[in-house]
CSV table of C-alpha atoms in Angstrom, one decimal:
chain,number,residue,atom,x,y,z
A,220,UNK,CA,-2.4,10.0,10.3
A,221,UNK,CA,-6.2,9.0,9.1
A,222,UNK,CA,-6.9,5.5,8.6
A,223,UNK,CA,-9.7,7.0,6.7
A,224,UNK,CA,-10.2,10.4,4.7
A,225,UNK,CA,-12.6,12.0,2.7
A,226,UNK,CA,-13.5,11.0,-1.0
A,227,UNK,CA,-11.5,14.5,-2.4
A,228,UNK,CA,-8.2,15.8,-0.9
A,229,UNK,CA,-7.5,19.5,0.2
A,230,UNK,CA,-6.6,21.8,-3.0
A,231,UNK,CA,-2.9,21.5,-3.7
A,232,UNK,CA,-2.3,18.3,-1.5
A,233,UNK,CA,-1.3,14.6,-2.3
A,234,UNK,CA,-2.8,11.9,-1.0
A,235,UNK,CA,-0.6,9.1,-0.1
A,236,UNK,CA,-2.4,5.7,0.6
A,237,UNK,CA,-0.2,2.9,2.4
A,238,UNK,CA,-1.1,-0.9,1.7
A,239,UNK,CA,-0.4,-4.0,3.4
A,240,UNK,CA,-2.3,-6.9,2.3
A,241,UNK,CA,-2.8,-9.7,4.7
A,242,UNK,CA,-2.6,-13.1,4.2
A,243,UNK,CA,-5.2,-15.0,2.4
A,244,UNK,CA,-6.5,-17.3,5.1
A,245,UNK,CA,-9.5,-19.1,5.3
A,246,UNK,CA,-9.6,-20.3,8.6
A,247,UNK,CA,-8.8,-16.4,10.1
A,248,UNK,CA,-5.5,-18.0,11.7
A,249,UNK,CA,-3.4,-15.2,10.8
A,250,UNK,CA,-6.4,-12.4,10.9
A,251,UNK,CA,-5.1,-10.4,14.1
A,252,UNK,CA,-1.5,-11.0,13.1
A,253,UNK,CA,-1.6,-8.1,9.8
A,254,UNK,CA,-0.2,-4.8,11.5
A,255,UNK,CA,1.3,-2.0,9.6
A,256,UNK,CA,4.0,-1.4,11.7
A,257,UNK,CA,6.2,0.0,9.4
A,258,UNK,CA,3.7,2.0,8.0
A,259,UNK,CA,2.8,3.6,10.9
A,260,UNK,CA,6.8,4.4,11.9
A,261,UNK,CA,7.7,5.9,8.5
A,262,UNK,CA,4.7,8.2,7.9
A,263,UNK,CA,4.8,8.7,11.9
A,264,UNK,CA,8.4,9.5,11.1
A,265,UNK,CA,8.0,11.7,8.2
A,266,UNK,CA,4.7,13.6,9.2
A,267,UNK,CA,6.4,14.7,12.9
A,268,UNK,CA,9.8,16.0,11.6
A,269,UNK,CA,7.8,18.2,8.7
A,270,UNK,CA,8.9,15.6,5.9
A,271,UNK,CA,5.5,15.3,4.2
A,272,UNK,CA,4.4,19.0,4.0
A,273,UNK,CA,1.1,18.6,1.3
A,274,UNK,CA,0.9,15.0,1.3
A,275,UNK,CA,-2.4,13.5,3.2
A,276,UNK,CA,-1.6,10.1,4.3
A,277,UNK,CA,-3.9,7.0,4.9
A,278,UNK,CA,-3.1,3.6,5.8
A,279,UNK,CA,-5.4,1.4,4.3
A,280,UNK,CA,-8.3,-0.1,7.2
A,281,UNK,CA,-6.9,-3.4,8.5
A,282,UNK,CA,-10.2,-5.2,7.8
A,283,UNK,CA,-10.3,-4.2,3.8
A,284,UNK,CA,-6.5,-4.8,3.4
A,285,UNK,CA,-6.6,-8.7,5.7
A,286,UNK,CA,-10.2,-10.0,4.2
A,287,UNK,CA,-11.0,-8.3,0.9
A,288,UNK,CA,-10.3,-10.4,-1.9
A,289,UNK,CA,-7.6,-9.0,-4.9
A,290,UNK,CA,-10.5,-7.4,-6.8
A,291,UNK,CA,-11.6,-5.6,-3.6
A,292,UNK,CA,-8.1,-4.7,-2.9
A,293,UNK,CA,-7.8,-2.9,-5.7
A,294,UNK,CA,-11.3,-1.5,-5.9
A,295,UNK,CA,-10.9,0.1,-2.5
A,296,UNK,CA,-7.1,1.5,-3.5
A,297,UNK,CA,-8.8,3.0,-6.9
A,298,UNK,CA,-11.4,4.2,-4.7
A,299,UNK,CA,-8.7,6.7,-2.4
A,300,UNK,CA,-7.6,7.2,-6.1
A,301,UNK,CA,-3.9,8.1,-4.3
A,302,UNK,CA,-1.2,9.9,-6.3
A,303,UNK,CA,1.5,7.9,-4.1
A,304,UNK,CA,0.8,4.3,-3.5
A,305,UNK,CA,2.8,2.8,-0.8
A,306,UNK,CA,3.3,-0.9,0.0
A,307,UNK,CA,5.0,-3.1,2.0
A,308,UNK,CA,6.1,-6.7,0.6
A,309,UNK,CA,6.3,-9.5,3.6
A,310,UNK,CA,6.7,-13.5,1.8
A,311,UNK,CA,3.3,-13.5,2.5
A,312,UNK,CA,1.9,-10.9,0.9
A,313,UNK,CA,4.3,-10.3,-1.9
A,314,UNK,CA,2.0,-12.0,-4.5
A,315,UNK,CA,-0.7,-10.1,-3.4
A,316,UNK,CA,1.1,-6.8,-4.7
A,317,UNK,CA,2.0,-7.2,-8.0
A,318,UNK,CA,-1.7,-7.6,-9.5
A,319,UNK,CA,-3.0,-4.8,-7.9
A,320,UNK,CA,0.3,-2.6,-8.7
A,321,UNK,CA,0.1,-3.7,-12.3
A,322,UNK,CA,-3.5,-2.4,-12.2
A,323,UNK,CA,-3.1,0.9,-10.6
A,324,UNK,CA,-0.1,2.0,-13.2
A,325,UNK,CA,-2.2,0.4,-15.6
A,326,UNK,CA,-5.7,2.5,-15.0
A,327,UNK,CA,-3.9,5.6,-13.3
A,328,UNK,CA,-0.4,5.8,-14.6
A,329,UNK,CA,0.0,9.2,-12.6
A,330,UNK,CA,0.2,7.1,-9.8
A,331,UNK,CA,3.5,6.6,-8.1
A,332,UNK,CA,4.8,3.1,-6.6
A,333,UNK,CA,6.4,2.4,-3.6
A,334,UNK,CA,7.7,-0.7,-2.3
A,335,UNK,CA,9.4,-1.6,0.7
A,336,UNK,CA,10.1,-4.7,2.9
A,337,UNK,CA,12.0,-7.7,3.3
A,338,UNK,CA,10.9,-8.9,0.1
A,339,UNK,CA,12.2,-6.0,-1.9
A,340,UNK,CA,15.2,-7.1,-3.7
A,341,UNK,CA,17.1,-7.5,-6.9
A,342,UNK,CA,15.7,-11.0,-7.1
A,343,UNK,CA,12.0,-9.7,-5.6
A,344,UNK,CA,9.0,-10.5,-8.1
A,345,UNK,CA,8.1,-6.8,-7.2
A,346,UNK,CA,10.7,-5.8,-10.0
A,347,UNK,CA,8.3,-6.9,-12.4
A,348,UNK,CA,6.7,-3.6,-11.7
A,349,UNK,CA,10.2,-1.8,-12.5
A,350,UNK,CA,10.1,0.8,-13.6
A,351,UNK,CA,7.2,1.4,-13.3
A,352,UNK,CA,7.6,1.4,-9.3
A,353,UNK,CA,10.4,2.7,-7.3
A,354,UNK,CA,11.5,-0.2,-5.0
A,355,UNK,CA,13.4,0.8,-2.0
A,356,UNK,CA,15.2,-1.9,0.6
């Protein structure tokens, strides 16, 4: 699993980008606490048992996905221009999804949503992205 890959996936592949924006925090309080642990179990998951044959899969860099700003978050996610975009709602962060999901369906509608986390629920504000994005608990 890359935290990084090149600007143009392999012929025939998908790339799969995984996002989990920090919280915003002026006084870096939080700064070492945003770790993709899920992310790294479910594509570690997937990619050793054979699950994700043709998908490349990238976890956004832990510095761009704590400090950038929403514009920058979505900047960098066009940027990996990803045909899945994964992402994983904490209380936290929650808010922090739904503008930049709106934007990706909205400017790349081939893009696929996924949401998962605590936060995803019937009552989740992520379901203002339905259907649009497939929410999983």
């Amino acid at each position: 699993m890359n935290t990084r890959t090149s600007s143009a996936p392999s012929p025939g592949n998908r790339r799969l980008l995984w996002v989990q924006p920090g919280v915003p925090d002026a006084e870096y309080a939080f700064a070492d606490g945003n770790l993709a642990v899920a992310a790294g179990y479910t594509l570690g998951y997937g990619l050793r048992r054979g699950l994700l044959p043709g998908v490349e899969a990238e976890v956004l860099d832990e510095e761009t996905a704590t400090f950038a700003g929403d514009a920058a978050l979505l900047s960098a996610v066009l940027e990996r221009a990803p045909d899945v975009l994964c992402g994983t709602a904490y209380s936290w962060n929650v808010e922090r999804l739904l503008w930049p999901g709106r934007e990706v369906r909205r400017r790349r509608p081939g893009t696929r949503l996924v949401l998962g986390g605590p936060e995803i629920g019937p009552d989740s504000p992520c379901q203002q992205l339905v259907p649009q994005a497939n929410a999983h608990n």
